Coordinates of C-alpha atoms in Angstrom, one line a residue:
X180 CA -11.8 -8.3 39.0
X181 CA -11.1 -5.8 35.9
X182 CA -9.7 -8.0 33.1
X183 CA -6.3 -5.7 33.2
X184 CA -6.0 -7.3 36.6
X185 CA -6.3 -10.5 35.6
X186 CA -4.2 -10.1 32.7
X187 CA -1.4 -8.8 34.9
X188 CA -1.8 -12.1 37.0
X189 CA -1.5 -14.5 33.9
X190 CA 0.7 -12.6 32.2
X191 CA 0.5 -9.8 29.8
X192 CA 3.1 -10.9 27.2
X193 CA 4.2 -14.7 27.8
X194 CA 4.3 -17.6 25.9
X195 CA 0.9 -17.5 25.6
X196 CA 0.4 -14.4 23.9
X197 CA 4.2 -14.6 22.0
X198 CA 3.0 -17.7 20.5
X199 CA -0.3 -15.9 18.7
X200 CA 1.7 -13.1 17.8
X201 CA 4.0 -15.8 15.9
X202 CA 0.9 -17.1 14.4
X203 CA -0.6 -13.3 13.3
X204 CA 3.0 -12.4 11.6
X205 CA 1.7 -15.0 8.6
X206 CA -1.4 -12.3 7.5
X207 CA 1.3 -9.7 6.4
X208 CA 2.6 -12.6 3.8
X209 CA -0.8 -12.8 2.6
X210 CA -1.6 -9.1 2.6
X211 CA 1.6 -8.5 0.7
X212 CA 1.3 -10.6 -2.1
X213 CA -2.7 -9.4 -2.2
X214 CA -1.6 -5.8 -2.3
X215 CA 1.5 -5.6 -5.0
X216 CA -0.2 -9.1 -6.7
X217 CA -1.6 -6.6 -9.8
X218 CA 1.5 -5.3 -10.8
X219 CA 2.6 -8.5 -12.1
X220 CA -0.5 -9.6 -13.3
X221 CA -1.1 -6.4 -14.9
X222 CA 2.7 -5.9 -16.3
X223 CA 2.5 -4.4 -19.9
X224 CA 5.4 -5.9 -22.0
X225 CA 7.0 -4.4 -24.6
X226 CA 4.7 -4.4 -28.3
X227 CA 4.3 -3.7 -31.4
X228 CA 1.3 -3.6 -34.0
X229 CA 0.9 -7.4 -35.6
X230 CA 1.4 -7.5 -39.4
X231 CA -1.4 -8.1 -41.1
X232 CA -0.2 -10.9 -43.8
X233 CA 2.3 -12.9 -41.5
X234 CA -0.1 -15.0 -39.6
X235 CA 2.8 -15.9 -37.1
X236 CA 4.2 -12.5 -36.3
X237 CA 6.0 -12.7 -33.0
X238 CA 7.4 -9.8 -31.4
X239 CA 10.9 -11.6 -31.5
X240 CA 12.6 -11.6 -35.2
X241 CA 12.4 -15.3 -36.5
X242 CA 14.8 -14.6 -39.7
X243 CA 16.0 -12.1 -41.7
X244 CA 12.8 -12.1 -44.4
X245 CA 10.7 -11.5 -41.1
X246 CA 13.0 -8.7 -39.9
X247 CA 12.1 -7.2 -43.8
X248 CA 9.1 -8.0 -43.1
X249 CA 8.7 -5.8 -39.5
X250 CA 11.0 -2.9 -41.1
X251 CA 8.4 -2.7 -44.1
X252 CA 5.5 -2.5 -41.4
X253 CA 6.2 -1.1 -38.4
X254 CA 7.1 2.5 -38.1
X255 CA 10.3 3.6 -35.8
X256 CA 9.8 4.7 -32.6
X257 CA 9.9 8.2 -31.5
X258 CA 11.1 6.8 -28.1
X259 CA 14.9 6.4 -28.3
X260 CA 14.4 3.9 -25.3
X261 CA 11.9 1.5 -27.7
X262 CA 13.0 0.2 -31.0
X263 CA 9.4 0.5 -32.3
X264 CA 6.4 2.4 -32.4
X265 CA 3.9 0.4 -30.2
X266 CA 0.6 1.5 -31.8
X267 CA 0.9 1.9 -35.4
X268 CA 1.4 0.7 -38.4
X269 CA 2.2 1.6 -41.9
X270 CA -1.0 1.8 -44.2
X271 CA 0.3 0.1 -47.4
X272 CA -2.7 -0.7 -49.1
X273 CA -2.2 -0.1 -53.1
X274 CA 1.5 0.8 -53.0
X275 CA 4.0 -1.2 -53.6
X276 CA 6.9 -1.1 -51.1
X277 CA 10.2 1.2 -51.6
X278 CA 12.0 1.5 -48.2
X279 CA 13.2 5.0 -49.2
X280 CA 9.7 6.5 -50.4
X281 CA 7.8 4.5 -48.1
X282 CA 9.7 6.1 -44.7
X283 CA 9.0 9.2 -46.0
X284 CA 6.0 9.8 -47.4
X285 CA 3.6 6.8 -46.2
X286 CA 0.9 7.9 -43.6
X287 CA 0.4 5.8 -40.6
X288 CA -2.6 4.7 -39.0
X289 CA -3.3 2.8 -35.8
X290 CA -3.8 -0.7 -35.3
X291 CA -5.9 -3.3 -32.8
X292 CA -3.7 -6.2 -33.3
X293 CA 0.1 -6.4 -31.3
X294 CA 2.3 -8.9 -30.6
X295 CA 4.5 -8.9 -27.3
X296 CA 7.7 -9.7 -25.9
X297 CA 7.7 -12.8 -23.8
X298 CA 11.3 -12.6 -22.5
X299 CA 9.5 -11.4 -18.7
X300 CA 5.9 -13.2 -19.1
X301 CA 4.9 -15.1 -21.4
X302 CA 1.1 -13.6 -21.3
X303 CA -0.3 -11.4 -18.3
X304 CA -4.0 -10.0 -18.4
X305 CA -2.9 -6.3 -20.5
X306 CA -1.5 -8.6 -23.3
X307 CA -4.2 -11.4 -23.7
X308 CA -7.2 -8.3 -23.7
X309 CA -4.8 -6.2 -25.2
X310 CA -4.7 -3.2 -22.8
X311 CA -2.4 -1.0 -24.3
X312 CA -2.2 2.2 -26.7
X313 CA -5.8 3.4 -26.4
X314 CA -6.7 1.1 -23.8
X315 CA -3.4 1.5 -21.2
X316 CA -5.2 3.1 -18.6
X317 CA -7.7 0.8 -18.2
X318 CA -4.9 -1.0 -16.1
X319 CA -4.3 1.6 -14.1
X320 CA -8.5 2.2 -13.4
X321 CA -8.5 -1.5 -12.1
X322 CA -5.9 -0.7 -9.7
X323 CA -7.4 2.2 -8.6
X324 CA -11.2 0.3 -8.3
X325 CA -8.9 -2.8 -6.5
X326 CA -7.7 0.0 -3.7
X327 CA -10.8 1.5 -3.3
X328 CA -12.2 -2.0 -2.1
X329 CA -9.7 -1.6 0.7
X330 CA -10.9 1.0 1.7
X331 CA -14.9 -0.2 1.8
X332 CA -13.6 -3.4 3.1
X333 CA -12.1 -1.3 5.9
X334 CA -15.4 0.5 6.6
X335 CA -17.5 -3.3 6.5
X336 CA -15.0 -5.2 7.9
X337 CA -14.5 -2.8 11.1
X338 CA -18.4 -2.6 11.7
X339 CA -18.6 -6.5 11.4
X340 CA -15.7 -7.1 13.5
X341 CA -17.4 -4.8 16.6
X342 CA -20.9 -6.4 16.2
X343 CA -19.8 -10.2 15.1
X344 CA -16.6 -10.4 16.4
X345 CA -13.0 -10.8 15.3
X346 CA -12.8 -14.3 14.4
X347 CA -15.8 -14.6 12.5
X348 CA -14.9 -11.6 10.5
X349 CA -12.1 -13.2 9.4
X350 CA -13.7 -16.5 8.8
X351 CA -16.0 -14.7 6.4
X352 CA -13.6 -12.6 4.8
X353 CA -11.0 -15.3 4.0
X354 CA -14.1 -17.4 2.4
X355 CA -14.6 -14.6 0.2
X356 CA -11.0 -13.9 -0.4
X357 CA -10.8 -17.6 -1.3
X358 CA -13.7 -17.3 -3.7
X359 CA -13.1 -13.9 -5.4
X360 CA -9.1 -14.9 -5.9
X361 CA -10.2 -18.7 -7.7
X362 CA -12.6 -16.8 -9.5
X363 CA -10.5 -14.0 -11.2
X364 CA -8.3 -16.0 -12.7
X365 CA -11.1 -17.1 -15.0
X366 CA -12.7 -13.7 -15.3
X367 CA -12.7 -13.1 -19.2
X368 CA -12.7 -9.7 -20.0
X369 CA -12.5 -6.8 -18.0
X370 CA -15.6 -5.9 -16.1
X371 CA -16.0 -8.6 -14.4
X372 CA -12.1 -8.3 -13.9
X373 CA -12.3 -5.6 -12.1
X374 CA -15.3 -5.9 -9.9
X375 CA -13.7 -9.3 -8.7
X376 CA -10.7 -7.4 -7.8
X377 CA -13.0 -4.7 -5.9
X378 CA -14.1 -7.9 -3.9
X379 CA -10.8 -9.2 -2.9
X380 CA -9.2 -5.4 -2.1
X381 CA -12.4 -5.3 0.6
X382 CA -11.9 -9.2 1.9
X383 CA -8.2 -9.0 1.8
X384 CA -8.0 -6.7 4.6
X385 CA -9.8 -8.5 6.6
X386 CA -8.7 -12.1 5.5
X387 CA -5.2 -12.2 7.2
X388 CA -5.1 -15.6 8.3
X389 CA -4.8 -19.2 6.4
X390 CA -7.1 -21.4 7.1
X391 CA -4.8 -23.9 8.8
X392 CA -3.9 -20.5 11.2
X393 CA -7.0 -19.2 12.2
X394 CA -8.3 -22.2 14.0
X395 CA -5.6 -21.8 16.6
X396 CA -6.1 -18.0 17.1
X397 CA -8.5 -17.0 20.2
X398 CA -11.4 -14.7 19.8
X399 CA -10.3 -11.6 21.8
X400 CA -11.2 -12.4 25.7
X401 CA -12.2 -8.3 26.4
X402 CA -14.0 -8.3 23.5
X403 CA -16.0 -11.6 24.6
X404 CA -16.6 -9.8 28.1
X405 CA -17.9 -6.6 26.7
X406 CA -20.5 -9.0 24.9
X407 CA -21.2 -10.8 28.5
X408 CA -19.8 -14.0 27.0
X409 CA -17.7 -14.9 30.5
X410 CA -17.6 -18.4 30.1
X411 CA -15.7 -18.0 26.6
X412 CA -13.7 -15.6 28.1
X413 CA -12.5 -17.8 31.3
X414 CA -11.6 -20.5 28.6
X415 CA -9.4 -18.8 26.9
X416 CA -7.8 -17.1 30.0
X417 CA -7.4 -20.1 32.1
X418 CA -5.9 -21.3 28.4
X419 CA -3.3 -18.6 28.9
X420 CA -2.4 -18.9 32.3
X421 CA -1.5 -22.8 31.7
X422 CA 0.8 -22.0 28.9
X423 CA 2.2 -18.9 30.5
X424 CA 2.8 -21.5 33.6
X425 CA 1.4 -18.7 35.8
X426 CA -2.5 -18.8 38.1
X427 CA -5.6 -17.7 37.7
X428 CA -6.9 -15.5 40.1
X429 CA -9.1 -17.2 42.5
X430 CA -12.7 -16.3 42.6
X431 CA -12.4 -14.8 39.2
X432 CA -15.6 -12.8 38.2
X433 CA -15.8 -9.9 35.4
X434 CA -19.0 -7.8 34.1
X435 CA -19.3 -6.2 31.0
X436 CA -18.7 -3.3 33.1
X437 CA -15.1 -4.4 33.7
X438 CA -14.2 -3.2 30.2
X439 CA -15.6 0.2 29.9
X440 CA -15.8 2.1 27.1
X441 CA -13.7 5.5 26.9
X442 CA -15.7 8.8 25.9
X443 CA -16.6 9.0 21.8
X444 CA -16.1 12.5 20.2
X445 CA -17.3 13.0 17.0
X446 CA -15.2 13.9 13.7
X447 CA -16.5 17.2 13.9
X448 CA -15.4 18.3 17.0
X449 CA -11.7 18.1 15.3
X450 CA -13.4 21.0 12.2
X451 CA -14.7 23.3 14.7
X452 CA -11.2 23.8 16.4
X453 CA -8.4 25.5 14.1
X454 CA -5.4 24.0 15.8
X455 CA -6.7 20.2 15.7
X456 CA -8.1 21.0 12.4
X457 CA -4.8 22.2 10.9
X458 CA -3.0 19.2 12.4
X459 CA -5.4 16.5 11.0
X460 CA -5.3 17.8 7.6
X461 CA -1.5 17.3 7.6
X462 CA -1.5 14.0 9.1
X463 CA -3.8 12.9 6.3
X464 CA -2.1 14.8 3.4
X465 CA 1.0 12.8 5.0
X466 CA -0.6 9.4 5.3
X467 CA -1.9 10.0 1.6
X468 CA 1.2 11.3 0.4
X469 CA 3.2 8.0 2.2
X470 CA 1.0 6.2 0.8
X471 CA 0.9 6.8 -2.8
X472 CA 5.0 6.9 -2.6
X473 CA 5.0 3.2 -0.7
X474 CA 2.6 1.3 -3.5
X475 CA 3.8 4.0 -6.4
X476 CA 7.6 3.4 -6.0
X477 CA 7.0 -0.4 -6.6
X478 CA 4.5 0.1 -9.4
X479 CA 7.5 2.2 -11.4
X480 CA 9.5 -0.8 -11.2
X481 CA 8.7 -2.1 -15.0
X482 CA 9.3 1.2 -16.0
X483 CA 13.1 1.7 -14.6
X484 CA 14.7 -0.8 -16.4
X485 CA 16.8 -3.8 -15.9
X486 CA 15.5 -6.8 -14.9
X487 CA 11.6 -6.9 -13.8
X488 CA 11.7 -9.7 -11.1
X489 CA 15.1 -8.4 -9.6
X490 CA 13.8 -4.6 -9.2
X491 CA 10.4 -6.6 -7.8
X492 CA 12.1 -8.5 -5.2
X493 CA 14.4 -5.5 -4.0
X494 CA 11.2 -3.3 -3.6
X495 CA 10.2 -5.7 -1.5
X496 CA 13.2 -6.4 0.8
X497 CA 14.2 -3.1 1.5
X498 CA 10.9 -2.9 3.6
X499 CA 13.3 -4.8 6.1
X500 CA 16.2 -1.9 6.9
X501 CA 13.2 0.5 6.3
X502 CA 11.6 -1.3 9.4
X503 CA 14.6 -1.4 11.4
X504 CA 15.8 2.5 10.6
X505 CA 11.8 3.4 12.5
X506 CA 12.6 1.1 15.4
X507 CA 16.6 2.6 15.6
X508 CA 15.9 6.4 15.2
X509 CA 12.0 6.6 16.7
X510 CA 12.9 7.6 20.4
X511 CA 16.3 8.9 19.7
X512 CA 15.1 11.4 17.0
X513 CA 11.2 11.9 18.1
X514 CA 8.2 10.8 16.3
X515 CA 8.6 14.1 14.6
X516 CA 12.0 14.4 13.3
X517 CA 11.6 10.5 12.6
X518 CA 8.5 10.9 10.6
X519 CA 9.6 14.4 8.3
X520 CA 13.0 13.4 8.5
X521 CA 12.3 9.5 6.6
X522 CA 9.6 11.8 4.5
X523 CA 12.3 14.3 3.4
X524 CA 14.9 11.5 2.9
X525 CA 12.9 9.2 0.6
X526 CA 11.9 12.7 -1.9
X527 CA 15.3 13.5 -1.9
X528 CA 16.4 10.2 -3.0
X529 CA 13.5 10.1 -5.6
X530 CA 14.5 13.6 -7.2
X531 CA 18.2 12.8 -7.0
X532 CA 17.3 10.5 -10.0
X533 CA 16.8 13.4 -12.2
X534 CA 20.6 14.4 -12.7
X535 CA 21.7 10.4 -12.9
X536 CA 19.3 10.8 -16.5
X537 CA 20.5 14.2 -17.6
X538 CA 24.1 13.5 -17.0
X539 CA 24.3 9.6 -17.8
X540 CA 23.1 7.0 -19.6
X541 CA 22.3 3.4 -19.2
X542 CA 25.6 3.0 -17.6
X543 CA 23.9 4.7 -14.3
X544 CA 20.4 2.8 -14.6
X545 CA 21.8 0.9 -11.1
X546 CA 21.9 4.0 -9.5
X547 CA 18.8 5.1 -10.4
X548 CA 17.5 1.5 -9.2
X549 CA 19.3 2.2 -6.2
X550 CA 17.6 5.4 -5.7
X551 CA 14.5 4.4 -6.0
X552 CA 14.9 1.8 -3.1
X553 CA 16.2 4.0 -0.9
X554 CA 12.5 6.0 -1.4
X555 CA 10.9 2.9 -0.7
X556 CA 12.9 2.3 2.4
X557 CA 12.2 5.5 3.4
X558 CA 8.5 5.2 2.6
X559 CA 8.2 2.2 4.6
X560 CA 10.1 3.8 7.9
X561 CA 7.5 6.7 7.4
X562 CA 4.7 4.5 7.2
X563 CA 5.5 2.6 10.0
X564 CA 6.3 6.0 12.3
X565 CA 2.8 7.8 10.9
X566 CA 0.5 5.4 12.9
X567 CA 2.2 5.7 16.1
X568 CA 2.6 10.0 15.4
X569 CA -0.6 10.4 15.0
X570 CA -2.4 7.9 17.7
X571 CA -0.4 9.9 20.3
X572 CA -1.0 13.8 18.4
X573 CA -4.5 13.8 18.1
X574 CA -6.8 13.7 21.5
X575 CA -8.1 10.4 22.4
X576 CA -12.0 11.2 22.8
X577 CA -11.4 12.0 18.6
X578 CA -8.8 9.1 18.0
X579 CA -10.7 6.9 16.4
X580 CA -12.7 9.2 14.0
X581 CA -9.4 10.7 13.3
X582 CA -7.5 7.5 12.7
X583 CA -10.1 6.2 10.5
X584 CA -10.1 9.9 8.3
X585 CA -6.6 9.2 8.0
X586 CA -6.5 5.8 6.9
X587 CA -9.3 6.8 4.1
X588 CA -6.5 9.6 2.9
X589 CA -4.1 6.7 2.8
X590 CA -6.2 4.6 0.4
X591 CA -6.9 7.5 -1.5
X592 CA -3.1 7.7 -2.0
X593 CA -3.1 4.4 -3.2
X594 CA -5.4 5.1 -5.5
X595 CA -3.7 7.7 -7.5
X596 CA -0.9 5.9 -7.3
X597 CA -1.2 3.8 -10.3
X598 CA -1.9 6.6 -12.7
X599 CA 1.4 8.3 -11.2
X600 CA 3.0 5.3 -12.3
X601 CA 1.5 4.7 -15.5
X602 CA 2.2 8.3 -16.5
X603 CA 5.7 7.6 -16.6
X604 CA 4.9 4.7 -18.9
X605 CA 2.4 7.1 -21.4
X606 CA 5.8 9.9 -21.9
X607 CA 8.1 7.0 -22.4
X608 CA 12.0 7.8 -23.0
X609 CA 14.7 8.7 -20.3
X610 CA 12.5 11.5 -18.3
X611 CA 9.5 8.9 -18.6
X612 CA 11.6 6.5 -16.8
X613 CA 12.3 8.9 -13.9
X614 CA 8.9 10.9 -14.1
X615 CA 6.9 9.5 -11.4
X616 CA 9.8 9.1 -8.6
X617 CA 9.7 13.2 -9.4
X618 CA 6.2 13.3 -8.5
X619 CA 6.4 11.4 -5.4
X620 CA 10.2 12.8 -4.6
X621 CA 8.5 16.3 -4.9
X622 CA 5.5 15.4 -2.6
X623 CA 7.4 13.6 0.0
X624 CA 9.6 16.7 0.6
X625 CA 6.3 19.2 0.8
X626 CA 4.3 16.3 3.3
X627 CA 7.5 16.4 5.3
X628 CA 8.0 20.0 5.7
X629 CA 4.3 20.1 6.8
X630 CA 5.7 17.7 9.8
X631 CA 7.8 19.9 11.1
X632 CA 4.7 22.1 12.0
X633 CA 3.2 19.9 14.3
X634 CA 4.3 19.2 18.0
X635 CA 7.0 16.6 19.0
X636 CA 5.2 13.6 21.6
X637 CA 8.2 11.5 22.6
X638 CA 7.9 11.4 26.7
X639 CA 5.2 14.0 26.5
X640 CA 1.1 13.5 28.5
X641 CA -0.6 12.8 25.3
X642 CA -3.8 14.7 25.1
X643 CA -7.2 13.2 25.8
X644 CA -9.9 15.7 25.6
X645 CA -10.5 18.8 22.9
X646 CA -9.3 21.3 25.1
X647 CA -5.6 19.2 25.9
X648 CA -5.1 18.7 22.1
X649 CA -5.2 22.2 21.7
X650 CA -2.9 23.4 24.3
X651 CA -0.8 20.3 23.4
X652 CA 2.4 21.3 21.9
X653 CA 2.5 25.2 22.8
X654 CA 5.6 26.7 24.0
X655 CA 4.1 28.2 27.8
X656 CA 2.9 24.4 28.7
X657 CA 4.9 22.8 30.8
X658 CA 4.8 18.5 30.5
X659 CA 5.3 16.1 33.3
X660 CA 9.1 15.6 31.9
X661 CA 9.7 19.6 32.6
X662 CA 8.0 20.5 35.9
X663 CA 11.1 18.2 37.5
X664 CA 13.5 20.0 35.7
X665 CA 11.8 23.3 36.0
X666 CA 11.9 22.9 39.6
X667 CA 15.8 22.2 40.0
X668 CA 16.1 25.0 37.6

């Protein structure tokens, strides 16, 4: 018997198979606080240059002599959002202080001492190596080095999982997780910061599972057949039938022949034809584009004010509605209208921000908050909708080299990400705040538009060879939906 067969017997959703799914909704806890973890750790708190002859200089005023003391020091800043200048100081040396003359005509210089405000952390990795001024981007490098171990976890991970098999790829990758995550938080200074990180973006991935979860999840029983590991297989399936209170076929006997292996194209049988060409390169500049909006929205979230771990937390839980708008309008709109429309909605949303700065004040920082979480609502629906768009647009002997070229542009998203966000950070005042929710406003709009060039698949025969994918979508093919209606007509 074909394992399909069997599976139809036992039962190809029961309690069997709801009960692992249960168990595999824990890795996206995990992944979750893996992926957004560095924006915390990394947060840059408000500074200023430490004074040189007060030994105890806290960014918070102590008394009024240290207040003299800070005003005597520290030059104004040019930001009207900061009270002072984060990376110099006044060079005093051989003059005696007059406030007057000394605002005036006193040259500045920088300095490599600060002090912080501890009001949101107390200390985070930027302050205690001092990563700021000169330095600031060298937060945003190890967030781009963290995302680019996703992606080369992606590539190992997949290889390993194929060859070795699911479970021990995840036993291995959640031992290095385990290791490289312990190990950080004692990594001194930041080289060897950053290539732990590198580590734990590749394991992460692949290291979805506690350990007191992966024990009770199955190795995969088609996989186990293809590798002519029956006996394993029947375990698990006679496993399955027993919960599912359903039987086992009798005289149940599989090959590795029962799970055959559909037709491979190659990558570059997509370059060599314009029409599946065109459409892959807009699928990734859209997964890229999603991408970089999904992780960057959140990373902007120190920079828009108000309260850190509120604006954190409501990232975060507007994934929810953004999950539920996919599953409301995806076969009521069409994976195409669902995709550009949540794409167009979420750079709307993010540009809209630019008149609530122009026209307002801090009176309207909520709506700008607000603003921003509808992008990243909107970025979640479109993330969501972008996986099932394109496994159905693109042919099936190329989806897997396609998939995989998309999911590359998506990390590559994430990578730029971070500098989008810090940029916002390096202009500073109002437009600073709003800066990079223009950026990924203006680029959600554009990789939506591009959407709208590419054929609707809702109730259409997806393509499976070269030659269907590019007769797919034309206006003189008629689908298995119209020939009906075509025939009444």
């Amino acid at each position: 018997m074909k394992y399909d067969e069997i599976l139809s017997s036992i039962g190809e959703f029961g309690l069997y198979q709801k009960g692992i799914l249960a168990l595999l909704c824990f890795p996206s806890l995990s992944i979750g606080s893996f992926c957004m973890m560095l924006i915390a750790v990394l947060f840059t708190p408000n500074h200023r240059c430490k004074i040189p002859s007060l030994p105890n200089d806290t960014y918070a005023i102590q008394n009024p002599h240290h207040a003299q003391l800070v005003n005597e020091t520290i030059p104004p800043s040019n930001d009207p959002t900061l009270v002072y200048d984060k990376c110099h100081i006044y060079n005093t040396t051989g003059i005696s202080f007059d406030p007057d003359y000394q605002q005036a005509n006193t040259s500045k210089t920088e300095c490599n001492k600060w002090v912080y405000d501890q009001t949101v952390f107390t200390n985070t990795f930027t302050s205690q190596l001092n990563l700021v001024c000169g330095d600031s981007l060298k937060t945003s490098h190890i967030m781009m080095i963290f995302y680019f171990g996703f992606l080369v976890g992606d590539i190992i991970l997949s290889m390993l999982s194929d060859s070795k098999g699911r479970k021990k790829t995840i036993y291995l990758a959640m031992f290095i997780t385990l290791v490289t995550s312990i190990s950080v938080t004692f990594a001194p200074e930041f080289y060897s910061f950053t290539i732990l990180m590198f580590v734990v973006g590749g394991s992460a991935h692949g290291a979805f599972l506690s350990i007191s979860v992966f024990l009770l999840i199955p190795e995969s029983p088609r996989w186990l057949i293809s590798k002519e590991r029956e006996r394993e297989a029947e375990v698990i399936i006679r496993k399955t039938a027993k919960v599912n209170k359903t039987q086992v076929p009798e005289n149940m006997h599989f090959t590795k022949g029962d799970i055959p292996r559909q037709p491979e194209g190659k990558l570059w049988h997509v370059f060599v034809s314009p029409i599946l060409l065109r459409r892959t390169l807009i699928l990734a500049f859209n997964w890229m584009i999603v991408s970089m909006t999904y992780y960057g929205v959140t990373m902007n979230a120190a920079n828009m004010g108000g309260h850190f771990f509120l604006n954190f937390f409501l990232m975060g839980l507007v994934e929810i509605p953004g999950v539920i708008l996919c599953i409301v309008i995806l076969d009521k709109l069409g994976r195409r209208w669902s995709n550009a429309g949540t794409m167009i909605l979420g750079g709307i949303a993010c540009l809209a921000t630019i008149p609530t700065v122009v026209l307002g004040g801090d009176e309207l920082q909520p709506l700008i908050i607000t603003l921003a979480l509808i992008g990243k609502a909107a970025a979640t629906a479109a993330f969501a909708t972008i996986y099932m768009f394109t496994a159905e647009l693109v042919p099936t002997i190329v989806r897997n080299s396609s998939m995989g070229t998309c999911s590359c542009a998506a990390r590559v998203g994430a990578m730029i990400a971070p500098y989008i966000a810090k940029s916002g950070e390096m202009i500073g005042g109002n437009f600073g705040m709003i800066e990079p929710l223009v950026v990924f406003g203006a680029l959600s709009i554009l990789a939506g538009l591009l959407l709208l060039l590419l054929p609707e698949t809702l109730n259409k025969k997806l393509p499976d060879t070269i030659a269907e994918g590019e007769q797919f979508g034309r206006i003189t093919e008629l689908t298995e939906m119209e020939v009906p209606l075509a025939k009444n007509l």
